[in-house]
Coordinates of C-alpha atoms and ligand atoms in Angstrom, one line a residue:
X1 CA 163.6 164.8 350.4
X2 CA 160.7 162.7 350.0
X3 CA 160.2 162.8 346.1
X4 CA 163.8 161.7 345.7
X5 CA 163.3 158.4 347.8
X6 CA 162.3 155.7 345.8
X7 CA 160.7 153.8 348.6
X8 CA 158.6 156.8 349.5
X9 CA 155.1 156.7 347.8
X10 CA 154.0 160.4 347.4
X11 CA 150.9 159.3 347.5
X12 CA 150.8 158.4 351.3
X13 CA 149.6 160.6 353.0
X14 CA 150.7 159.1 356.4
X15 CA 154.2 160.2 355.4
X16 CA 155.5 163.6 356.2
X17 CA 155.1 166.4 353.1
X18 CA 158.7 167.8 352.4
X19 CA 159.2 171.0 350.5
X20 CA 161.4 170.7 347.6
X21 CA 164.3 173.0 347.1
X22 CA 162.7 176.5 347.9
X23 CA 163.2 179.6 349.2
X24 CA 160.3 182.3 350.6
X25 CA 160.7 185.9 350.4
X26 CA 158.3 187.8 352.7
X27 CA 157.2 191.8 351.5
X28 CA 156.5 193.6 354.8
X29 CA 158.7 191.2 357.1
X30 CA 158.9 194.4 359.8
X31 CA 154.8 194.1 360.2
X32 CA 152.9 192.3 363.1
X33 CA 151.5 189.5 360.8
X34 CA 155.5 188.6 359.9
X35 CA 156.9 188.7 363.6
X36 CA 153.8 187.0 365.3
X37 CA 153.0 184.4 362.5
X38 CA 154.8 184.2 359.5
X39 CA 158.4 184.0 360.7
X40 CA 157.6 181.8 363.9
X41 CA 155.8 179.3 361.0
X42 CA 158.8 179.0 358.4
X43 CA 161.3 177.9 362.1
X44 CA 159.0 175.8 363.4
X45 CA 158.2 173.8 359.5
X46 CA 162.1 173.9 359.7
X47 CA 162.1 172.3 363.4
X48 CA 159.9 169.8 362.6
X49 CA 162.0 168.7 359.5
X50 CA 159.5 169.9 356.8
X51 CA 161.7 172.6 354.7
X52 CA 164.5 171.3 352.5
X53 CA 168.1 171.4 353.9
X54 CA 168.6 174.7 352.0
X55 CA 165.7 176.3 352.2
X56 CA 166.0 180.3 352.3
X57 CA 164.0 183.2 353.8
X58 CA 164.5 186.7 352.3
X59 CA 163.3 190.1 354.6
X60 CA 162.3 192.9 352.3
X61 CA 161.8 196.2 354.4
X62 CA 162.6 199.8 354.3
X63 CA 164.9 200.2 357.5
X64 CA 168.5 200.3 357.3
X65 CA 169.3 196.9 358.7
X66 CA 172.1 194.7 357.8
X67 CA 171.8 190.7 357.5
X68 CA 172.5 190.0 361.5
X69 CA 169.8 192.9 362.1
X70 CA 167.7 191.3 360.3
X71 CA 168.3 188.0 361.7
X72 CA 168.4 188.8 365.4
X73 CA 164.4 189.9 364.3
X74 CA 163.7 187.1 363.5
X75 CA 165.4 185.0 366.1
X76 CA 163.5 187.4 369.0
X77 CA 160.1 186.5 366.4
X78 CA 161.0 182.9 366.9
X79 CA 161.8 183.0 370.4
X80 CA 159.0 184.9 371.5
X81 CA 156.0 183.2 369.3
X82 CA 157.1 179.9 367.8
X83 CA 155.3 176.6 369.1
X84 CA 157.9 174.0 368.6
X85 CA 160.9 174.4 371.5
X86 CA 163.7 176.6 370.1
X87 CA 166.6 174.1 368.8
X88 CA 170.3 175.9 367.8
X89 CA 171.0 173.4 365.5
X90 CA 168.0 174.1 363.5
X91 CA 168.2 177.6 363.8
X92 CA 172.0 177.5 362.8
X93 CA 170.8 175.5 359.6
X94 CA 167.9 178.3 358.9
X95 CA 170.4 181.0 359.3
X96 CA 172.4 180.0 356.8
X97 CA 169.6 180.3 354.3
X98 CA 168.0 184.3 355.6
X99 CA 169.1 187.8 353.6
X100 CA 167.6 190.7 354.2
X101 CA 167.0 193.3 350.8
X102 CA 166.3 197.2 352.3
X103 CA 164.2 199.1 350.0
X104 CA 160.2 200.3 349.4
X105 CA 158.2 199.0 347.0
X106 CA 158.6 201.5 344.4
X107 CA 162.1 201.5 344.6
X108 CA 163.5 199.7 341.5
X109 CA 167.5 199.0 342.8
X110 CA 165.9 197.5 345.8
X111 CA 163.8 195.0 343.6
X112 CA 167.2 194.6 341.3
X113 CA 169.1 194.0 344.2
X114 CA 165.9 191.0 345.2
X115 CA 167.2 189.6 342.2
X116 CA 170.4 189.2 342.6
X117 CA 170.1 188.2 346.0
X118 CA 167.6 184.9 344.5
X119 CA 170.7 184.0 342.1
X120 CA 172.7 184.5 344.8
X121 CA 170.6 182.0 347.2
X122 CA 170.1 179.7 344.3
X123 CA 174.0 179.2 344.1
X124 CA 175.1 179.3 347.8
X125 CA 171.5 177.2 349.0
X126 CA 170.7 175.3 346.2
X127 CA 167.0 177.1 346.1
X128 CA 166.6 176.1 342.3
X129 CA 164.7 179.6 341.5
X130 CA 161.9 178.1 343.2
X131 CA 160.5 180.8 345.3
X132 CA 157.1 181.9 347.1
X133 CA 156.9 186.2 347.2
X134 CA 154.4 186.1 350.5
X135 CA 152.6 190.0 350.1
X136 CA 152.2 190.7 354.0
X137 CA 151.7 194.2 353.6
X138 CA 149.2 196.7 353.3
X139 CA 146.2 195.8 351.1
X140 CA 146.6 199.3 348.8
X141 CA 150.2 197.8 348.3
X142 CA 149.2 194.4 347.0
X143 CA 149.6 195.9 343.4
X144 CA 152.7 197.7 343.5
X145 CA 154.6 195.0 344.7
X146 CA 152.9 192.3 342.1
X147 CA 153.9 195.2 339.2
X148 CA 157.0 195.2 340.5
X149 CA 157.6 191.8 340.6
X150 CA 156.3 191.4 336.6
X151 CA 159.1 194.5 336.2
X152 CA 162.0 192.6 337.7
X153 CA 161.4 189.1 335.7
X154 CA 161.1 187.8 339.4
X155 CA 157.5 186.3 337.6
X156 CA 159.1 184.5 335.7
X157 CA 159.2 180.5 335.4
X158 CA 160.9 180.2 332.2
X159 CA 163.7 178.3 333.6
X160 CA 161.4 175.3 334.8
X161 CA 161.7 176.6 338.5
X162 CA 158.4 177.4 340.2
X163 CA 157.5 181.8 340.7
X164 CA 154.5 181.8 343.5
X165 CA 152.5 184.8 345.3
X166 CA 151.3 184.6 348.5
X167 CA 148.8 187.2 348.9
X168 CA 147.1 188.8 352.1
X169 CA 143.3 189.1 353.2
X170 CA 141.6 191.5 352.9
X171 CA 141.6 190.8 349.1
X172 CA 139.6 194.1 347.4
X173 CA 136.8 195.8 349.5
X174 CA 134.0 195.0 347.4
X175 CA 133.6 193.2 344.4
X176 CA 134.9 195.7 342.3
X177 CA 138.0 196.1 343.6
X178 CA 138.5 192.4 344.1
X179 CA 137.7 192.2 340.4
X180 CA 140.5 194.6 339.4
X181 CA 143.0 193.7 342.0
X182 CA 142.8 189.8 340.5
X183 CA 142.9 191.3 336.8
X184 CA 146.5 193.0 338.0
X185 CA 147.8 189.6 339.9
X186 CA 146.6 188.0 336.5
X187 CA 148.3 189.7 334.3
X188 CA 151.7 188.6 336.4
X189 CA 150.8 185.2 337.9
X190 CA 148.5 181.8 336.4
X191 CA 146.0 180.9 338.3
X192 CA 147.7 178.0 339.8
X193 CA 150.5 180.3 340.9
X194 CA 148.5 182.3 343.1
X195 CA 148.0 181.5 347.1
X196 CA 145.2 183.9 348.8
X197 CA 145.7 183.6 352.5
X198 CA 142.5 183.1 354.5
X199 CA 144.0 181.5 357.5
X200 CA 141.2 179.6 358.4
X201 CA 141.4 177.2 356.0
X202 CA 144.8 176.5 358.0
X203 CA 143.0 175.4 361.0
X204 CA 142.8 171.7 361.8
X205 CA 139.4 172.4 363.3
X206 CA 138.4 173.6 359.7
X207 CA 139.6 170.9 357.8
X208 CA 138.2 168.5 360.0
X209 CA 134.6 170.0 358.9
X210 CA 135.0 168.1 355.6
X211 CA 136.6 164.8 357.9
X212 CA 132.9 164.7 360.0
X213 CA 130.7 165.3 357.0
X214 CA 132.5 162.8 355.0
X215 CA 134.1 160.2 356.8
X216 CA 131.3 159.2 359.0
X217 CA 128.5 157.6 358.1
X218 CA 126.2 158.9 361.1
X219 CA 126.5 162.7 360.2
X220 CA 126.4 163.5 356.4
X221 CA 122.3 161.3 355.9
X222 CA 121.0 164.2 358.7
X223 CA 123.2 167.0 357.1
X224 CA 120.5 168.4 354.8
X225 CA 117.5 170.4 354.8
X226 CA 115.0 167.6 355.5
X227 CA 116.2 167.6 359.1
X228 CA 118.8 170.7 359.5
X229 CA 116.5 173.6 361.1
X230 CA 119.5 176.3 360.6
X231 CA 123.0 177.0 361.0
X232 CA 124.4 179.5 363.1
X233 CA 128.3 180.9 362.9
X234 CA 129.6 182.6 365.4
X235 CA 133.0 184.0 365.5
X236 CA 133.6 186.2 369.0
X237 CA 136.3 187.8 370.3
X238 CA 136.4 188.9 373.8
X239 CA 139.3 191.6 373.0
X240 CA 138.3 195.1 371.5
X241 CA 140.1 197.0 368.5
X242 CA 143.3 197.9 370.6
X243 CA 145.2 199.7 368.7
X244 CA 143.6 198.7 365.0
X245 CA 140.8 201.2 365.6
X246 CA 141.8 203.0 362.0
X247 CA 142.2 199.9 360.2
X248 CA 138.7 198.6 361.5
X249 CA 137.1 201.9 360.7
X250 CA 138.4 201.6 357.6
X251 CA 137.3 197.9 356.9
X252 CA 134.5 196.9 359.4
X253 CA 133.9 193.7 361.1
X254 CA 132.2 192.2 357.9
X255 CA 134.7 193.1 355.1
X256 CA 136.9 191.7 358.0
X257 CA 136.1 188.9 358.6
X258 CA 132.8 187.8 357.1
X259 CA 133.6 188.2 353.9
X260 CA 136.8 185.6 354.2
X261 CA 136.4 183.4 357.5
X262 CA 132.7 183.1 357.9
X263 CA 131.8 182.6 353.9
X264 CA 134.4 180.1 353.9
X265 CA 132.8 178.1 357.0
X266 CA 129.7 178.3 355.8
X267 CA 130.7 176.9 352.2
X268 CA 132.4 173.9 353.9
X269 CA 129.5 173.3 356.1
X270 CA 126.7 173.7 353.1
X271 CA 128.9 171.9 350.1
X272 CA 128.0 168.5 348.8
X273 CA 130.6 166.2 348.8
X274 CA 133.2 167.1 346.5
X275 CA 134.6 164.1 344.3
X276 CA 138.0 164.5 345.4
X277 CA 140.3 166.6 347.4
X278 CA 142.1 168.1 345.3
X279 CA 141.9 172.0 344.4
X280 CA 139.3 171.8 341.8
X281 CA 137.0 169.3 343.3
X282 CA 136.7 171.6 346.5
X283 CA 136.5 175.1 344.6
X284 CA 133.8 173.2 342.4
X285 CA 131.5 172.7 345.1
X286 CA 132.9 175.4 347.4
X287 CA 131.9 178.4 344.5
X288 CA 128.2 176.7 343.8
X289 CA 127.6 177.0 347.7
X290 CA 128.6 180.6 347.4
X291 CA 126.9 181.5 343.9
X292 CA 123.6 180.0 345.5
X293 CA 123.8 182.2 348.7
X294 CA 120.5 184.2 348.8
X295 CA 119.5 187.2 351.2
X296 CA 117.6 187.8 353.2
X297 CA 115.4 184.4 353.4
X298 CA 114.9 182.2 350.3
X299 CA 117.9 180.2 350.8
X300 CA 116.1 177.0 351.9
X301 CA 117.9 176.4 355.3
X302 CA 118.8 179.8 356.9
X303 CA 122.3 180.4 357.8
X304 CA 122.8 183.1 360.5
X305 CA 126.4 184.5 360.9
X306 CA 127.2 186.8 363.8
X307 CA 130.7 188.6 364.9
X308 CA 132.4 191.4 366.8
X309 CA 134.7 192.4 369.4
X310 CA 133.5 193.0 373.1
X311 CA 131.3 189.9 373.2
X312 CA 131.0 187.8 376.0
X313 CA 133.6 185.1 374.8
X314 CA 136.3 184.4 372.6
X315 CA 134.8 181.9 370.6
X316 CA 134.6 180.5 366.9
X317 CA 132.2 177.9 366.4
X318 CA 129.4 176.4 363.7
X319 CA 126.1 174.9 365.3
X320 CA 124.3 173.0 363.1
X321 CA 121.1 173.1 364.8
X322 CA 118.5 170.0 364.0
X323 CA 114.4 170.2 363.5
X324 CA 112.7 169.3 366.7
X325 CA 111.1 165.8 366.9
X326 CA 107.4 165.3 367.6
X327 CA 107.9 164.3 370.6
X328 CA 104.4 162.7 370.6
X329 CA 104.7 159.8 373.1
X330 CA 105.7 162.1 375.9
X331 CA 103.9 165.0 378.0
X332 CA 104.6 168.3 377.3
X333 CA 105.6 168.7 380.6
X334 CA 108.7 166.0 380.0
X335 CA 110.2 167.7 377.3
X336 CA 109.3 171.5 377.8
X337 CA 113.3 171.7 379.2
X338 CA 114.8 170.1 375.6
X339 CA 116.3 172.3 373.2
X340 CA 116.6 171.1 370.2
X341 CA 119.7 168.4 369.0
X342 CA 123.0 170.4 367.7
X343 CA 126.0 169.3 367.0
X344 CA 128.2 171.8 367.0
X345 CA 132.1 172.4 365.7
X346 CA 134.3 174.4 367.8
X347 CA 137.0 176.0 365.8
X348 CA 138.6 177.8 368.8
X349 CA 139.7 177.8 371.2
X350 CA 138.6 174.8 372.8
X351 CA 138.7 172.8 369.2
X352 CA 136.9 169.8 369.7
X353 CA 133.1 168.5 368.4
X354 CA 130.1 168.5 370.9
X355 CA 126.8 166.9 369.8
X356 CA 123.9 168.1 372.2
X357 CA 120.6 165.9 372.6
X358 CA 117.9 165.1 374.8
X359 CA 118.2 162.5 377.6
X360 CA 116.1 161.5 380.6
X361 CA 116.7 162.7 383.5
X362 CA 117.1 160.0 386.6
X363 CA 114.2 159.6 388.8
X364 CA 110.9 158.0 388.6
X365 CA 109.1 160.6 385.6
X366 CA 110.1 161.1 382.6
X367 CA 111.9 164.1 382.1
X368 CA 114.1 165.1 378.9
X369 CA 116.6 167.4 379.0
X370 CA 119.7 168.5 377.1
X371 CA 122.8 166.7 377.7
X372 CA 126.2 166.4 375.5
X373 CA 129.0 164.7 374.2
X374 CA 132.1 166.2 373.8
X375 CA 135.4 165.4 371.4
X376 CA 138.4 167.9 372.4
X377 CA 141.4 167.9 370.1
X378 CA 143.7 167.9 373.0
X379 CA 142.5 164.7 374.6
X380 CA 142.3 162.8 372.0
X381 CA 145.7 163.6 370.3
X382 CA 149.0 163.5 371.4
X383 CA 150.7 165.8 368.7
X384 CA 149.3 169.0 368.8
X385 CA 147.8 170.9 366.1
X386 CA 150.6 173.2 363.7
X387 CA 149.4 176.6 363.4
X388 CA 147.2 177.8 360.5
X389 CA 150.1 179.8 358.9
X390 CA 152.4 176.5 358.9
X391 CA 150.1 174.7 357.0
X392 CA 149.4 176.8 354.9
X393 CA 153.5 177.9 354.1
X394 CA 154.1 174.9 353.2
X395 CA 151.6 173.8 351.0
X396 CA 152.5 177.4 349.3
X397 CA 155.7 175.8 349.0
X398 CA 154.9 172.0 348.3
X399 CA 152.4 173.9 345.3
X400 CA 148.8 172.1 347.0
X401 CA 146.3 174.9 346.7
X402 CA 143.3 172.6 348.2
X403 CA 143.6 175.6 351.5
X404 CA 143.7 178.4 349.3
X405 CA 139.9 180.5 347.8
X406 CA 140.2 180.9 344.5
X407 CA 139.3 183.7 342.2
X408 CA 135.6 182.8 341.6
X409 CA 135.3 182.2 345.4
X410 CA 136.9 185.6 346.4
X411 CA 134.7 187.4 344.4
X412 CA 131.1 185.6 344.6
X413 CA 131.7 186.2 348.5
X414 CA 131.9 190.2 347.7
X415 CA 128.6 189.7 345.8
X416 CA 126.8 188.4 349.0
X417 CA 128.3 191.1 351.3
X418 CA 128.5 194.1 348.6
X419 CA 124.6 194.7 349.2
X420 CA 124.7 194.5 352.8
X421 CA 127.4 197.0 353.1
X422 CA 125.6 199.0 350.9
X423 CA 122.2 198.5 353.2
X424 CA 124.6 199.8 356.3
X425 CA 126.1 202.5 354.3
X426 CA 122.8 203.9 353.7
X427 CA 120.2 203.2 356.7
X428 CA 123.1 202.7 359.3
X429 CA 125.3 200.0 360.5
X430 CA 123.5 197.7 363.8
X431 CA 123.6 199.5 367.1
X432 CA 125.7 199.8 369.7
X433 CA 126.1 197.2 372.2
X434 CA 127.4 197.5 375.8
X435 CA 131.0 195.1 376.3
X436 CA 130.9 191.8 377.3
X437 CA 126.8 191.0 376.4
X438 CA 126.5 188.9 373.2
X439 CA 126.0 192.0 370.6
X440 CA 122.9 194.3 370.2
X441 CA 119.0 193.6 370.5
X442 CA 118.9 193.8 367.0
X443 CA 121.0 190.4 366.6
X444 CA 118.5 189.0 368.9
X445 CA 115.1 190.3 367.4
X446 CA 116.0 188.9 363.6
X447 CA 116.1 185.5 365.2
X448 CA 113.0 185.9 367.6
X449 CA 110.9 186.8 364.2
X450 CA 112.2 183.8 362.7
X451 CA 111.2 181.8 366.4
X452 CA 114.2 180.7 366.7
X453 CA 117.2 182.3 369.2
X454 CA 121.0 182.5 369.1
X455 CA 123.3 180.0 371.0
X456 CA 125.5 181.4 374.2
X457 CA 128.4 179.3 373.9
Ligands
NAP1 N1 148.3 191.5 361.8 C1 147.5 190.5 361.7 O1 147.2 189.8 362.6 C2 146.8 190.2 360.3 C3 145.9 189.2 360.3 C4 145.3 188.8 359.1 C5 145.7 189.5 357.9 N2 146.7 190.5 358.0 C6 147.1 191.1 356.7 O2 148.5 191.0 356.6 C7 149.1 192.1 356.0 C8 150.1 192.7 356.9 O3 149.5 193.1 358.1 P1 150.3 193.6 359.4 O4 149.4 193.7 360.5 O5 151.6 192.8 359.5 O6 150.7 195.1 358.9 P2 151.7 196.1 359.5 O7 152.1 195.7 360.9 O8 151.2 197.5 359.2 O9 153.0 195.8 358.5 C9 153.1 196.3 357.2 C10 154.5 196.0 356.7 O10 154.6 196.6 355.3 C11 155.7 197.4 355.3 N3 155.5 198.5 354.4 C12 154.4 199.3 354.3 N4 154.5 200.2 353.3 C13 155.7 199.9 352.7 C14 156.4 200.5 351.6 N5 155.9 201.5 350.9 N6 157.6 199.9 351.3 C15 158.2 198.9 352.0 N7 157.5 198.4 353.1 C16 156.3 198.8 353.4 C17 155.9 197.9 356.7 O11 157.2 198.3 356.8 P3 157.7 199.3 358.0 O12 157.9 198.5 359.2 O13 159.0 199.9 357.5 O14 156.6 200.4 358.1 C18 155.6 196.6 357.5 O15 156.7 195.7 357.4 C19 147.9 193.0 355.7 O16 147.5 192.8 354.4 C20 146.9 192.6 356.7 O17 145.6 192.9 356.2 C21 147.2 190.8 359.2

């Protein structure tokens, strides 16, 4: 363990970040989230020598299984989705450390029995009653399951051991709700106890957002309104609802996603520079991004955000797109083929930087067109970039909440959206728009008024 090493300075961040004695119990482990990501995360921290020797994993789920049911899930979850090459010796050590507790969430034996099964782990594993309760279940059940866990004393921290929650997007579906869903996790957990998942924070691509601005010297003096013309955020899937069509029905593509992924972009791009990394510094300046958003149009620098399913491309990206320059020494005719300079961060899937500006083209005239340099993650790095959901389970578990939005930020997002949900609810949500094009006319004519027009990555 890395704090126990006396010739390890925490404080190097070079080093690898260890969990301490710890143990995660995941509500809903049976769901889609759990199998795909969550389970597939906790083997591959464990592969890559990031959980603690002991480290435990607790299934809580209403079928009938028994412990080797319940591992053999997880082993077919690891197997199937994991990113780091399946070792037995690490899965042998993991094993060691997994129970499985049957019961719903308003059953109170099966929360009892939770219990006993964390003493249990703390003697046999050597967890230390430090444990994360990761909520990946349905959004009406965050509350339940946070009551429950007041009910049991599984809350609880008295002992000098560390009681976490890891809870779930969507969190609330309006400001309202969010409002009353953090009064009940606030009545159970302290603010620094609570972890709200919005997995693209996890993303190295994300991160790195706050790495360009901040680190370089050539970006951050252009990154303001004196030369930014507008920022556009795109995040397109290709795929259609499959088999989520009552969830998204339910929810829509805004509550979805906008109010979580896309706020949380544009806050990182629009922030100033916070005067540290840690939690507070970057909630600071994260929640006055958000408190300042204004609709439609009196924002200063207009930030257009688009999604949905059915477009032309899978594609996340932010395009920070620059005034044009006079262009006075040259004829029109030389520059009528330049756009104008971007530079533009591809979260996926291609992850990578590309800045796009004008150059000459060869010949005897002088011609300007667009031309552009690329970064790509995967050529420039050996190691390859751990999944959002392992970053983020183990800062849950190492107690860093820099990746996590906090209260203020969850709800001041639900302020910009509530009116625009309320806008569709009564005049209509946007039109339809045949699969495959890049979304309806409608996208298109609210950037043509402003004379500007949306990027086809
Ligand atoms: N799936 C994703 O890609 C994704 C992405 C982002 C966020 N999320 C969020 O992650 C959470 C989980 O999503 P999911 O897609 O994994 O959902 P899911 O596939 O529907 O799984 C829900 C889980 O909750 C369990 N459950 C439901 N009601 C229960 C009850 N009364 N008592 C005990 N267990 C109960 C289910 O158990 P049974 O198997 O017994 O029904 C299942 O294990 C949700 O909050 C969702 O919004 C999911």
């Amino acid at each position: 363990m890395s704090s126990s090493n006396p010739l390890r300075d925490p404080a190097d961040r070079r080093l690898p970040r260890i969990a301490g004695p710890s143990g995660l119990v995941i509500f809903g482990v049976t769901g889609d989230l759990s199998r795909k990501k969550l389970m597939p995360a906790v083997y591959d921290l464990a592969n890559r020598g990031l959980l603690p020797p002991g480290f435990s994993l607790v299934g809580f789920a209403r079928r009938d299984w028994e412990h080797e049911d319940f591992a053999q899930v997880v082993h077919n979850a690891v197997k199937e989705h994991s990113r780091t090459p399946f070792r037995e010796e690490v899965w042998q050590q993991l094993i060691q450390g997994m129970r499985f507790v049957q019961g719903t969430f308003d059953d109170d034996d099966a929360f009892e029995r939770l219990r006993g099964t964390i003493e249990e782990l703390d003697k046999a594993q050597g967890t230390g009653g430090n444990f994360a309760f990761y909520l990946s279940v349905p959004p009406k059940s965050f509350p339940v399951v946070i009551q429950q866990l007041k009910k049991h004393g599984l809350a609880d921290q008295s002992s000098g051991s560390w009681r976490r929650a890891v809870i779930e997007k969507p969190f609330g579906h309006d400001l309202r709700s969010a409002e009353e869903l953090n009064a009940i996790v606030h009545e159970v957990f302290g603010s620094d106890q609570v972890f709200r998942i919005d997995h693209y924070l996890g993303k190295e691509t994300v991160q790195n957002i706050l790495a360009l601005r901040f680190a370089n010297t050539m970006f951050e003096p252009i990154w303001n309104r004196s030369y930014v013309d507008h920022v556009q955020i795109t995040m397109a899937e290709d795929i259609g609802i499959g088999g989520r069509a009552g969830y998204y029905d339910g929810i829509g593509a805004a509550r979805d996603v906008i109010q979580n992924h896309l706020l949380q972009l544009l806050a990182l791009t629009a922030m100033e520079e916070p005067a540290s990394f840690d939690a507070d510094a970057l909630a600071a300046e994260k929640t006055k991004v958000l408190g300042a958003v204004r609709l439609p149009r009196d924002a200063g620098v207009p930030f257009y955000l688009r999604t949905g399913k059915r477009l032309g491309r899978r594609v996340t990206e932010i395009a920070v797109v620059f005034q044009r320059a006079p262009h006075s020494p040259f004829d029109t005719t030389a520059t009528e083929e330049l756009g104008s300079n971007a530079i533009v961060i591809r979260v996926q899937p291609d992850e990578g930087v590309t800045v796009r500006f004008g150059s000459k083209v060869p010949g005897t005239s002088m011609e300007i067109r667009d031309v552009s340099m690329d970064f790509a993650y995967g050529e420039s790095f050996t190691e390859s970039s751990p999944e959002a959901y392992e970053r983020l389970i183990l800062d849950v578990l190492l107690g860093d909440a820099n990746l996590f939005p906090r209260t203020e930020e969850v709800e001041l997002s639900w302020k910009i959206l509530d009116p625009i949900e309320r806008y569709w609810d009564e005049h209509g949500t946007p039109a339809q728009y045949p699969a495959g094009t890049w979304g309806p006319v409608e996208a298109d004519d609210m950037l043509e008024r402003d004379g500007r027009s949306w990027r086809r990555p």
